[in-house]
CSV table of C-alpha atoms and ligand atoms in Angstrom, one decimal:
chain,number,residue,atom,x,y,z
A,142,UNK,CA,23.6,-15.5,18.1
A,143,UNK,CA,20.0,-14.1,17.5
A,144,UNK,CA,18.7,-16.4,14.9
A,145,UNK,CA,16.8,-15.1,11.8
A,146,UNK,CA,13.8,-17.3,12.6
A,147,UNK,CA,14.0,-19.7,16.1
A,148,UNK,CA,11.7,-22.8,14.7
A,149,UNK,CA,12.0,-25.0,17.6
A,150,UNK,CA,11.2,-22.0,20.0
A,151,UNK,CA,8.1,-21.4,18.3
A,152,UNK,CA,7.2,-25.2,18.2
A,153,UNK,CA,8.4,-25.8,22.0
A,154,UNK,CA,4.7,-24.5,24.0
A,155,UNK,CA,3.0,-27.2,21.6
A,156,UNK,CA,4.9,-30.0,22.3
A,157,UNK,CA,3.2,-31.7,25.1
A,158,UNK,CA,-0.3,-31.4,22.9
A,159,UNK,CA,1.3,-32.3,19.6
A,160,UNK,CA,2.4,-35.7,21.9
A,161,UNK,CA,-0.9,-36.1,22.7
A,162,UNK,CA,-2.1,-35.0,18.9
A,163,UNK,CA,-0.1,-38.1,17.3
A,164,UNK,CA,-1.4,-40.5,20.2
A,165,UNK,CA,-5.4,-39.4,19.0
A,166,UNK,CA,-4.4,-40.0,15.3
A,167,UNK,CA,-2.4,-43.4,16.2
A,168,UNK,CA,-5.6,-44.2,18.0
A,169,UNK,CA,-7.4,-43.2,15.2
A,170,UNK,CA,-5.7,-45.6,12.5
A,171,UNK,CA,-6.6,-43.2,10.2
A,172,UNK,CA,-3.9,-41.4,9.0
A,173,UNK,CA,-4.7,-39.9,5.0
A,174,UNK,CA,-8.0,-37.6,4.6
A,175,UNK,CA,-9.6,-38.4,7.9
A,176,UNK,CA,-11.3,-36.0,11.3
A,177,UNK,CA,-8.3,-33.9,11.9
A,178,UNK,CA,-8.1,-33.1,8.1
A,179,UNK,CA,-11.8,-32.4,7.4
A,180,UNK,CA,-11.5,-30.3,11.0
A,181,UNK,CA,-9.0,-28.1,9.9
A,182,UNK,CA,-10.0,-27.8,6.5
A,183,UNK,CA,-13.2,-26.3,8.4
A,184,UNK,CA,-11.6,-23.8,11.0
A,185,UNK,CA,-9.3,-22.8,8.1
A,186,UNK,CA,-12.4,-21.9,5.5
A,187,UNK,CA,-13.7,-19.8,8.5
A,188,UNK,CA,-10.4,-18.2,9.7
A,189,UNK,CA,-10.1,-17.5,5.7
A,190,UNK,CA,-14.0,-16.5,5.5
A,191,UNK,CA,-14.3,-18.3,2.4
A,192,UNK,CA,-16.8,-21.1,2.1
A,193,UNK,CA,-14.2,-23.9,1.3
A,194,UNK,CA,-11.0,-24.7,2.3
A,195,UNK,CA,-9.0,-28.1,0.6
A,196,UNK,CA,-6.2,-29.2,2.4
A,197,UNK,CA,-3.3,-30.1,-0.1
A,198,UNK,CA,0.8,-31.3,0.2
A,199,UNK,CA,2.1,-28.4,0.5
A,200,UNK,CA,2.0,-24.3,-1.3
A,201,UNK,CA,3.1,-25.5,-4.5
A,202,UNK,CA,0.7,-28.5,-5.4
A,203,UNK,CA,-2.1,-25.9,-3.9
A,204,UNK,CA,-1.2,-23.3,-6.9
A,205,UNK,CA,-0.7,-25.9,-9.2
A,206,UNK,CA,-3.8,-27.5,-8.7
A,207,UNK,CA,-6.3,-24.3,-8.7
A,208,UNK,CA,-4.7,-24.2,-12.2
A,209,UNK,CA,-5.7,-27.8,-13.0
A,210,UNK,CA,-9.2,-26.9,-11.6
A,211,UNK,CA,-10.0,-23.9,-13.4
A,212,UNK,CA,-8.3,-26.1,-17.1
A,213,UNK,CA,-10.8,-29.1,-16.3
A,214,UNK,CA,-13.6,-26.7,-15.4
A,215,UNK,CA,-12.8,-25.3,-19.4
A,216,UNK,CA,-12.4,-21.8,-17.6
A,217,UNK,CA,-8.4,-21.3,-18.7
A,218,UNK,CA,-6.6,-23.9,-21.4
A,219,UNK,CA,-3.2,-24.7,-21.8
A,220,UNK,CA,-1.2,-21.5,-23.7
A,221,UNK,CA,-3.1,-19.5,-21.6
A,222,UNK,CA,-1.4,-16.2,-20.5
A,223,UNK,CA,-1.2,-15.8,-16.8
A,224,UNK,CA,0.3,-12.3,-15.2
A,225,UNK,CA,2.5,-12.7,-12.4
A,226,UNK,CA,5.1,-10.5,-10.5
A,227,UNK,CA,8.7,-10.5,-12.2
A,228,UNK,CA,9.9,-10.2,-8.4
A,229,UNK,CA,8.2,-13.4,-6.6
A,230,UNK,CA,9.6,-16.9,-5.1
A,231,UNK,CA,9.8,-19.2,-8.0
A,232,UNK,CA,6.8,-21.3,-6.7
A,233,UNK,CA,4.9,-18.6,-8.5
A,234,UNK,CA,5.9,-19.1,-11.5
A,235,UNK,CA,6.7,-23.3,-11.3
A,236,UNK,CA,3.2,-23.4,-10.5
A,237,UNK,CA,2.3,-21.7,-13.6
A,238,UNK,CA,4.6,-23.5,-16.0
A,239,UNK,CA,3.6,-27.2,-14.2
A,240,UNK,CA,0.1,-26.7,-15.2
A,241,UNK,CA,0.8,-25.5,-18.8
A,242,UNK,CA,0.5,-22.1,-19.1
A,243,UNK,CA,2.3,-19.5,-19.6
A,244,UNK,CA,4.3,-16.9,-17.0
A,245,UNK,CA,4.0,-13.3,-17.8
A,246,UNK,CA,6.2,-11.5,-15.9
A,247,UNK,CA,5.1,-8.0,-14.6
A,248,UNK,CA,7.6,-5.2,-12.5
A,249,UNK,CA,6.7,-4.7,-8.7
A,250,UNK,CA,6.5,-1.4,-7.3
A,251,UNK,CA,9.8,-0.7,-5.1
A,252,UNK,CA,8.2,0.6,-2.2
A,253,UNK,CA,5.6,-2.1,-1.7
A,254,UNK,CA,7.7,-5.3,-3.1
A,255,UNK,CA,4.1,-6.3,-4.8
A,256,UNK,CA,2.8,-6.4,-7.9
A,257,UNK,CA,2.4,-2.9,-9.4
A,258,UNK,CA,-0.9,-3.2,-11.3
A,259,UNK,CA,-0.1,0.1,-13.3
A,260,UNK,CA,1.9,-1.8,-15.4
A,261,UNK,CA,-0.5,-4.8,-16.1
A,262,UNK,CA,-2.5,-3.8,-18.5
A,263,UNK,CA,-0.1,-3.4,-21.1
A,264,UNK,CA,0.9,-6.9,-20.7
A,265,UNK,CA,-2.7,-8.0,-21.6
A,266,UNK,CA,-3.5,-9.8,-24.9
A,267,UNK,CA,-6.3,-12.1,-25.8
A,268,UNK,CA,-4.5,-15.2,-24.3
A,269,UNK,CA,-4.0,-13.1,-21.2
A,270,UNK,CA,-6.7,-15.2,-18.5
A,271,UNK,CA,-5.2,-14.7,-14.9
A,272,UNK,CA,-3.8,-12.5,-12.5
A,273,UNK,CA,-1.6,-14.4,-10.0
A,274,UNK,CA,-1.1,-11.9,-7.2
A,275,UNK,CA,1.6,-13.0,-5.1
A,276,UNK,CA,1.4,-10.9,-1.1
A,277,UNK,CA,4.7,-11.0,-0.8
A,278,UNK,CA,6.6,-11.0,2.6
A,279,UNK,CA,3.4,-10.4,4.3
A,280,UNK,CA,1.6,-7.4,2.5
A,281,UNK,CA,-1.5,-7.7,0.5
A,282,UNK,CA,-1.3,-7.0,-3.3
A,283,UNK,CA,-3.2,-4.1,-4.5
A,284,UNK,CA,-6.0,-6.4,-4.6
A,285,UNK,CA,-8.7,-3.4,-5.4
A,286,UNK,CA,-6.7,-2.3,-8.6
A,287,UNK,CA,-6.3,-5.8,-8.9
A,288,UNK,CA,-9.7,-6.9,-9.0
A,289,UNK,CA,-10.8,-3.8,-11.3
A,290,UNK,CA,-8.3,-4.8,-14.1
A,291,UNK,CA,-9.6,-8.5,-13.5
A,292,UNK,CA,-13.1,-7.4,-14.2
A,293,UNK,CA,-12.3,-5.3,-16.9
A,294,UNK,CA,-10.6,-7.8,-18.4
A,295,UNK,CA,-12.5,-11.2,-17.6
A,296,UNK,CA,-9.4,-12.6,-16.1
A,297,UNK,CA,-9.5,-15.0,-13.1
A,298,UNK,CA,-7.6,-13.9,-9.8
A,299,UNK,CA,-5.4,-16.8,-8.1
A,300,UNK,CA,-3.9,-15.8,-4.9
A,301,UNK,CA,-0.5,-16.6,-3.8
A,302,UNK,CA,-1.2,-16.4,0.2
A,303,UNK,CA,2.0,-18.9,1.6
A,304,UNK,CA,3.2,-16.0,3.1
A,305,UNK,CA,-0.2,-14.2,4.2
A,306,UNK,CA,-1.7,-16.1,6.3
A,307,UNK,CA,-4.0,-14.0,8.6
A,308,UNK,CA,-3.7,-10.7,5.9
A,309,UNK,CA,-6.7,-9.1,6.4
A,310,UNK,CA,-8.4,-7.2,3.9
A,311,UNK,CA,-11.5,-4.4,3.8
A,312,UNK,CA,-12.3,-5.6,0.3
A,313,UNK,CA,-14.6,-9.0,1.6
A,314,UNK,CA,-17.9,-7.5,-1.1
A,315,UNK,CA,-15.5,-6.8,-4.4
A,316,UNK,CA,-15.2,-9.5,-7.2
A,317,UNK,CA,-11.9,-11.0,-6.1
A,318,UNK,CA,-13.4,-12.5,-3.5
A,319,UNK,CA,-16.4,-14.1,-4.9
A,320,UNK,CA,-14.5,-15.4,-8.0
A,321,UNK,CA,-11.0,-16.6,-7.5
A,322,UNK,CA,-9.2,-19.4,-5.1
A,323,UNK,CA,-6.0,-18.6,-2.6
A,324,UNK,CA,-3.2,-20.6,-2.1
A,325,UNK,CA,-1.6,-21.5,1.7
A,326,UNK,CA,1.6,-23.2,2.3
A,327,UNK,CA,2.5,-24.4,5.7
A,328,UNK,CA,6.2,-25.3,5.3
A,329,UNK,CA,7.6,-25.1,8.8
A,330,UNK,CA,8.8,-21.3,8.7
A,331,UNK,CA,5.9,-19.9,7.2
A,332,UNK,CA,3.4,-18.2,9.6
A,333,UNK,CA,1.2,-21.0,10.0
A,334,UNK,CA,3.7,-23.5,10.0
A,335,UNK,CA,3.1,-27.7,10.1
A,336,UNK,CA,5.8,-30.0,11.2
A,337,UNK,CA,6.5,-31.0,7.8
A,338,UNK,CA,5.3,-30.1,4.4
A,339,UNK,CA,1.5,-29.1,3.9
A,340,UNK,CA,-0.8,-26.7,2.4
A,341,UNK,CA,-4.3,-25.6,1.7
A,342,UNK,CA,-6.4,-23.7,-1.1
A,343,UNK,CA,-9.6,-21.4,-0.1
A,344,UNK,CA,-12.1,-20.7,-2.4
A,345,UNK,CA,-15.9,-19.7,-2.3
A,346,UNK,CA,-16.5,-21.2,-6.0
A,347,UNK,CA,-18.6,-24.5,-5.4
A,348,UNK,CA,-17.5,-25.9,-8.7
A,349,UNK,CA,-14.1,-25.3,-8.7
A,350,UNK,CA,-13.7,-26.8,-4.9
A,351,UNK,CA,-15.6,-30.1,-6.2
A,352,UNK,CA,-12.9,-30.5,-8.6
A,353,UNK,CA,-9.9,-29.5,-5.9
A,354,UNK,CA,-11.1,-32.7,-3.6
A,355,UNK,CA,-11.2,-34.9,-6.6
A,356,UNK,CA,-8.4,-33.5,-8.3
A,357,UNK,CA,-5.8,-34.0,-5.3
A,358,UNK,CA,-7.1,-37.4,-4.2
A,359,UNK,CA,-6.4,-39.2,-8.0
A,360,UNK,CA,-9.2,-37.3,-9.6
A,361,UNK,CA,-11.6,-39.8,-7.9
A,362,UNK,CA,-14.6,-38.6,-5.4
A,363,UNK,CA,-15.6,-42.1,-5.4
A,364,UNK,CA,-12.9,-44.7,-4.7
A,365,UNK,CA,-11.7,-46.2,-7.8
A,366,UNK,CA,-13.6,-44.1,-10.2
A,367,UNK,CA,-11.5,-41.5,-11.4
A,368,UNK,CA,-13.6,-38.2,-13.4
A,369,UNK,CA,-10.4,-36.1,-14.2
A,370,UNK,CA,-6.4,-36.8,-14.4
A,371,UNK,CA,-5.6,-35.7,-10.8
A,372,UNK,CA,-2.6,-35.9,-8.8
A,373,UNK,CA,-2.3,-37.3,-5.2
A,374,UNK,CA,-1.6,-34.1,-3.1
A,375,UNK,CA,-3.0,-34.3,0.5
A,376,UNK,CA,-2.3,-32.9,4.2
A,377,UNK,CA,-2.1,-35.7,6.3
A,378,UNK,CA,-3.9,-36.1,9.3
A,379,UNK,CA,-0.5,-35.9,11.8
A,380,UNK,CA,0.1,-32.7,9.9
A,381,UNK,CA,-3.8,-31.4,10.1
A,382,UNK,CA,-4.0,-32.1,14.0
A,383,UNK,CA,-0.4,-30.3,14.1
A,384,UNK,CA,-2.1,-27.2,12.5
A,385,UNK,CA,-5.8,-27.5,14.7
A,386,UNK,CA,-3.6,-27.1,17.2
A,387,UNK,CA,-1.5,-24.1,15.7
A,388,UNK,CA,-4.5,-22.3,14.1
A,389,UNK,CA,-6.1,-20.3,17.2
A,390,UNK,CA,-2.8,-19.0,17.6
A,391,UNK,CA,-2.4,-17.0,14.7
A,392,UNK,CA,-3.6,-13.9,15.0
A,393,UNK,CA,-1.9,-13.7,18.2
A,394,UNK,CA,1.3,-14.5,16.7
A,395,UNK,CA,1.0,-11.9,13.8
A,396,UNK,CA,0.0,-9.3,16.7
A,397,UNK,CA,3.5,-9.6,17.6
A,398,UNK,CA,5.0,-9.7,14.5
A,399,UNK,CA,3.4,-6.3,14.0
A,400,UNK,CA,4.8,-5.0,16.9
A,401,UNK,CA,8.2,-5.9,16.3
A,402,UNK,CA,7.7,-4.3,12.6
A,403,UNK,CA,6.4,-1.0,14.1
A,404,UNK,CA,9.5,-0.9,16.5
A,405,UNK,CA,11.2,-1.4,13.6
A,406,UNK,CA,10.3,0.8,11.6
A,407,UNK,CA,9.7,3.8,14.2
A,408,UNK,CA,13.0,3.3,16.3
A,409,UNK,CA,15.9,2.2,13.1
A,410,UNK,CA,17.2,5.7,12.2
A,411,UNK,CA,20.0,5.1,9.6
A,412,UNK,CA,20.4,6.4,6.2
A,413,UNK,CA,21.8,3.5,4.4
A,414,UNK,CA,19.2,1.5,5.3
A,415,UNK,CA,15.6,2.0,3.8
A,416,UNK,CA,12.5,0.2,5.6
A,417,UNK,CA,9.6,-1.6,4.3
A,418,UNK,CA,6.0,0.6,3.4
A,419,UNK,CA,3.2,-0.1,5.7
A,420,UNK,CA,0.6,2.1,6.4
A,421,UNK,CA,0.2,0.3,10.0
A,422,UNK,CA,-3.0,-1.1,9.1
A,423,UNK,CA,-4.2,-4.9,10.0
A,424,UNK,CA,-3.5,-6.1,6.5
A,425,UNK,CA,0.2,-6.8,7.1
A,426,UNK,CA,1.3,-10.0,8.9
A,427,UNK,CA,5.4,-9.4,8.5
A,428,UNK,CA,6.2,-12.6,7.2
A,429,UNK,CA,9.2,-11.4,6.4
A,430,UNK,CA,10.8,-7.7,7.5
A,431,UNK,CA,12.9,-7.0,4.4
A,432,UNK,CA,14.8,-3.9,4.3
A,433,UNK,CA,16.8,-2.4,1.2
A,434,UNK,CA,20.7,-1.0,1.3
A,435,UNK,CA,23.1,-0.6,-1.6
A,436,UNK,CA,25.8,-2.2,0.0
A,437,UNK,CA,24.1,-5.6,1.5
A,438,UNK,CA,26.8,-7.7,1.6
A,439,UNK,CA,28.8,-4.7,4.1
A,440,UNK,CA,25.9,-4.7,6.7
A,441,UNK,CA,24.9,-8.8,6.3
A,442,UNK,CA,28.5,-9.2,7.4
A,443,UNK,CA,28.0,-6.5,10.5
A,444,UNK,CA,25.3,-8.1,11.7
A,445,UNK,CA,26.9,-11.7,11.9
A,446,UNK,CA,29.7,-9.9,13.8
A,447,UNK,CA,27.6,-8.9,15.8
A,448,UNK,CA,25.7,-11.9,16.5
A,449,UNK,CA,22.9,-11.5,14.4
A,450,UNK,CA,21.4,-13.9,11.5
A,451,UNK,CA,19.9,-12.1,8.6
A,452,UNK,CA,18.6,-14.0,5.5
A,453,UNK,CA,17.8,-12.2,1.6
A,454,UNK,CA,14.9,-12.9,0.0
A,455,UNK,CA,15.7,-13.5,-2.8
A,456,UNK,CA,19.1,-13.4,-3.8
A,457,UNK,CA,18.2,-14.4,-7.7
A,458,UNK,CA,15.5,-13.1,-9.8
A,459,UNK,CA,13.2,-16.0,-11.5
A,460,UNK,CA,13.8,-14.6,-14.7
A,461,UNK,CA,18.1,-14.8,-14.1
A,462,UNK,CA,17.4,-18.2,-13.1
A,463,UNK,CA,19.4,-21.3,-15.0
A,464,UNK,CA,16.3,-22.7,-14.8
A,465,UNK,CA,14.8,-20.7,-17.4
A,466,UNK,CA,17.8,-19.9,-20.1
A,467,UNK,CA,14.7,-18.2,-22.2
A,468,UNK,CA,14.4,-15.2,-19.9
A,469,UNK,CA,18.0,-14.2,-19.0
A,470,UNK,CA,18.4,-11.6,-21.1
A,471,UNK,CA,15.0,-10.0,-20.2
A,472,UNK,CA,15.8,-7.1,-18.5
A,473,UNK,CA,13.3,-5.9,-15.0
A,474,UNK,CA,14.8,-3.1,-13.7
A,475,UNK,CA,12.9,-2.4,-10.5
A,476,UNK,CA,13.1,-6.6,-9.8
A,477,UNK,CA,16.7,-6.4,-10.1
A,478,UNK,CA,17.1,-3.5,-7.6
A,479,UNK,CA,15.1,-5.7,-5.1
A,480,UNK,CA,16.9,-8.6,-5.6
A,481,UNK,CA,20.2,-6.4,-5.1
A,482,UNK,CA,19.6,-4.7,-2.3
A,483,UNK,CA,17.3,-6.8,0.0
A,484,UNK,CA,18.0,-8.0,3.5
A,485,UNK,CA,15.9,-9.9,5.5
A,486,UNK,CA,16.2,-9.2,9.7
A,487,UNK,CA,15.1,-11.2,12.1
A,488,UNK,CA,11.3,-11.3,12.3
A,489,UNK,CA,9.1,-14.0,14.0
A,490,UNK,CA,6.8,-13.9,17.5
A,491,UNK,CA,9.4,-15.3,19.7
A,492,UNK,CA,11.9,-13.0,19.2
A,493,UNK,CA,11.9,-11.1,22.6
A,494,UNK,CA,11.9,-7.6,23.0
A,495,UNK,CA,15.4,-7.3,24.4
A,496,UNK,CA,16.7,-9.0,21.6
A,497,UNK,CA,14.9,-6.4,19.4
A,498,UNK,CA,16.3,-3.3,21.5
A,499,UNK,CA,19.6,-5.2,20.5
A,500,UNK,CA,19.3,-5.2,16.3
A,501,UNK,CA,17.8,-1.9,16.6
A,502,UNK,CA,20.8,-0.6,18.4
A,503,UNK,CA,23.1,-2.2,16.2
A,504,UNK,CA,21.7,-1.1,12.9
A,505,UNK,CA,21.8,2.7,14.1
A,506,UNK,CA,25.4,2.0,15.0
A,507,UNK,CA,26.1,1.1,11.3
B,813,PLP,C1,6.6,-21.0,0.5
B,813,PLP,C2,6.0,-20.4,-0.8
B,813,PLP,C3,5.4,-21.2,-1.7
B,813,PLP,C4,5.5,-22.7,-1.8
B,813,PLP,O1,5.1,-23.3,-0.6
B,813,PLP,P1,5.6,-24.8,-0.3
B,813,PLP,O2,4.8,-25.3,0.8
B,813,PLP,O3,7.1,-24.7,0.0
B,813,PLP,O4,5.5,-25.6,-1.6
B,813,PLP,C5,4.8,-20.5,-2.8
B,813,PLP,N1,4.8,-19.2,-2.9
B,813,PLP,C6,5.4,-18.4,-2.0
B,813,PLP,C7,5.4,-16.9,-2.2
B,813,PLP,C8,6.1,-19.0,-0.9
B,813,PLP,O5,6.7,-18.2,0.0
C-alpha cells in the first residue's frame, strides 16, 4: 500500500538527534517556555521574516489568540464581523467563534480552492473588521487583492498559514505584511510537523506580540501578576527542540513536494480527473495535492484496489456542519462542488519517485 502520508518515514532520519534533543532538555530541567522555545521562536520569526514569532499549543489556540490580542488591544470587539472562506477546515471558523466574533462566510474560487476576494466586498458592513485568509492546501490566498480591500476598508488581515509553512510570497513591502499576524500549526502531518501538538503566530506588530506572550502564559509577563484574561497555550520545550531540529529542513522538503506536484500535474492525462491551479511559482508548498472528479467515491475505491491511500479534504462543508444547525440551510454553491468532488493523493517528501511513476500510471489507466 502506498500510504497517503508515511509519518514515521518522515520522522525516521531525526531520530537519533530527537534522542539526543530530549536528553539536552532532561538535562536542562526546564521543560515549559525555556532555550529551545525562545530558539525556535527566533529561527521561525526569521524563516517567517517577520519580526516576532510566539510559540503557542497548537494552530487553533494560535488563531484564537491573535483574536484575543487584537480585542484587548481595543482594535476588534466582540460582534465584530470577520470574513472567512465558506470552504476552509473548521479551525477557521472555531477560532473565530471562540473568541467572540462573528464568521462571515465568503465562496472560494473553484480553480484556486482560496478565497475569492471578488466576492468580499459585498459582504462588508460596518461591523465587518477582518479578513481571515485561510492558504489552503498549500497555495497563498490572493493576498494582493486581499490586502487592497483590507486597506480600503480598514480591516485587519489574520492569516491562517497551518498549512503554508514555507509559502513564499513577492508581496514582503504591501500593507498585509506590516499590519496583520499569521497563524502556524505544527500537528504531526502538517509540513512542519512536531511530535505532538504545537503551534506558532508571526507578526511584525510590537504591540500586538507583547500581548501574545502575556496572553498565552495566563495573561501574566510577570509571574503572578496577570494584565489581561489569558489562557495557558504554550509549545513546550521537547516539542521546540523537536521543531529546531525540523526547521532547516523545510524548504528542502517543500522542494520535493513541488516536484512531485509538477510530475503531477504535467504527466496525469485523464479527463475525469481535473488538477489543482499553480502557475509553478515558489509560492506553493503542496500541503495537500487535491484533485477534483465527479464521481470520487468510483476512483477513491480504484486507487485502494490498487494499493493506494487517498484522503478528501474535506468531506463536509462548515456551514453543513451539525455543529452549526444556524447555517444548514445556507446555500454555497462553488463550496459545495469542492467538498463533492475533492480527492486528496498521496503527497509528502518521502514518497519516492517510483512510487509516483506508479499513481501516475494508475490514474491514466482509470
Ligand atoms: C491544521 C489546521 C488548523 C489547526 O491546527 P491544529 O494545530 O490542529 O490546532 C487550522 N487551520 C487549518 C487550515 C489547518 O489545516
Amino acid at each position: 500500500m502506498i500510504p497517503f502520508l508515511d509519518l514515521k518515514k518522515i520522522n525516521e532520519p531525526y531520530e537519533t538527534a530527537f534522542q539526543e534533543k530530549l536528553k539536552t532538555v532532561l538535562n536542562n530541567g526546564w521543560y515549559i517556555l525555556g532555550k529551545e522555545g525562545e530558539t525556535f521562536e527566533k529561527a521561525f520569526a526569521e524563516y517567517c521574516k517577520s519580526k516576532y514569532c510566539i510559540g503557542v499549543a497548537n494552530g487553533l489556540d494560535a488563531l484564537i489568540l491573535i483574536f484575543k490580542g487584537y480585542i484587548a488591544l481595543g482594535k476588534l470587539q466582540k460582534g465584530d464581523e470577520v470574513i472567512v472562506p465558506a470552504n476552509t477546515y473548521i479551525a477557521s471558523i472555531l477560532a473565530i467563534l471562540q473568541a467572540d466574533l462573528v464568521p462571515v462566510l465568503v465562496e472560494p474560487r473553484l480553480e484556486t480552492y482560496n478565497l475569492n476576494p471578488d466576492l468580499i466586498e459585498e459582504k462588508i458592513i460596518s461591523k465587518t473588521k477582518a479578513i481571515l485568509a485561510v492558504h489552503l492546501y498549500g497555495q497563498l490566498a490572493e493576498m494582493e487583492s486581499i490586502s487592497q480591500i483590507a486597506q480600503k476598508n480598514n480591516l485587519i488581515i489574520v492569516e491562517d498559514c497551518a498549512q503554508s509553512h514555507g509559502a513564499i510570497s513577492n508581496l514582503k513591502s504591501t500593507i498585509y505584511n506590516l499590519k496583520s499576524a499569521s497563524a502556524f500549526s505544527f500537528y504531526p502531518g502538517k509540513n512542519l510537523g512536531c511530535l505532538g501538538d504545537g503551534g506558532a503566530i508571526t507578526t511584525n506588530d510590537a504591540e500586538l506580540a507583547k500581548i501574545l506572550f502575556s496572553l498565552r502564559n495566563y495573561g501574566s509577563e510577570k509571574k503572578y501578576q496577570n494584565e489581561y484574561v489569558g489562557v495557558n497555550s504554550r509549545l513546550d520545550e521537547l516539542q521546540a527542540g523537536f521543531l529546531n531540529l525540523k526547521l532547516p529542513n523545510l524548504d528542502v522538503d517543500n522542494q520535493k513536494r513541488r516536484i512531485i506536484a509538477k510530475r503531477y500535474l504535467s504527466e496525469v492525462k485523464n479527463d475525469k480527473i481535473t488538477l489543482p491551479f499553480w502557475d509553478f511559482s515558489e509560492i506553493h508548498v503542496f500541503h495537500l495535492f487535491v484533485i477534483r472528479t465527479k464521481n470520487r467515491e468510483k476512483l477513491q475505491e480504484y486507487l485502494t484496489q490498487n494499493n493506494i491511500q487517498t484522503l478528501i479534504h474535506y468531506p463536509i462543508p462548515p456551514h453543513k456542519q451539525k455543529a452549526f444547525p444556524d447555517w444548514n440551510h445556507l446555500s454555497f454553491p462553488i463550496t459545495e462542488k469542492i467538498h463533492n468532488e475533492v480527492l486528496s493523493l498521496p503527497m509528502s517528501p518521502v514518497l519516492t519517485e517510483s512510487e509516483v511513476d506508479f499513481i501516475i500510471e494508475i490514474l491514466n489507466q482509470y
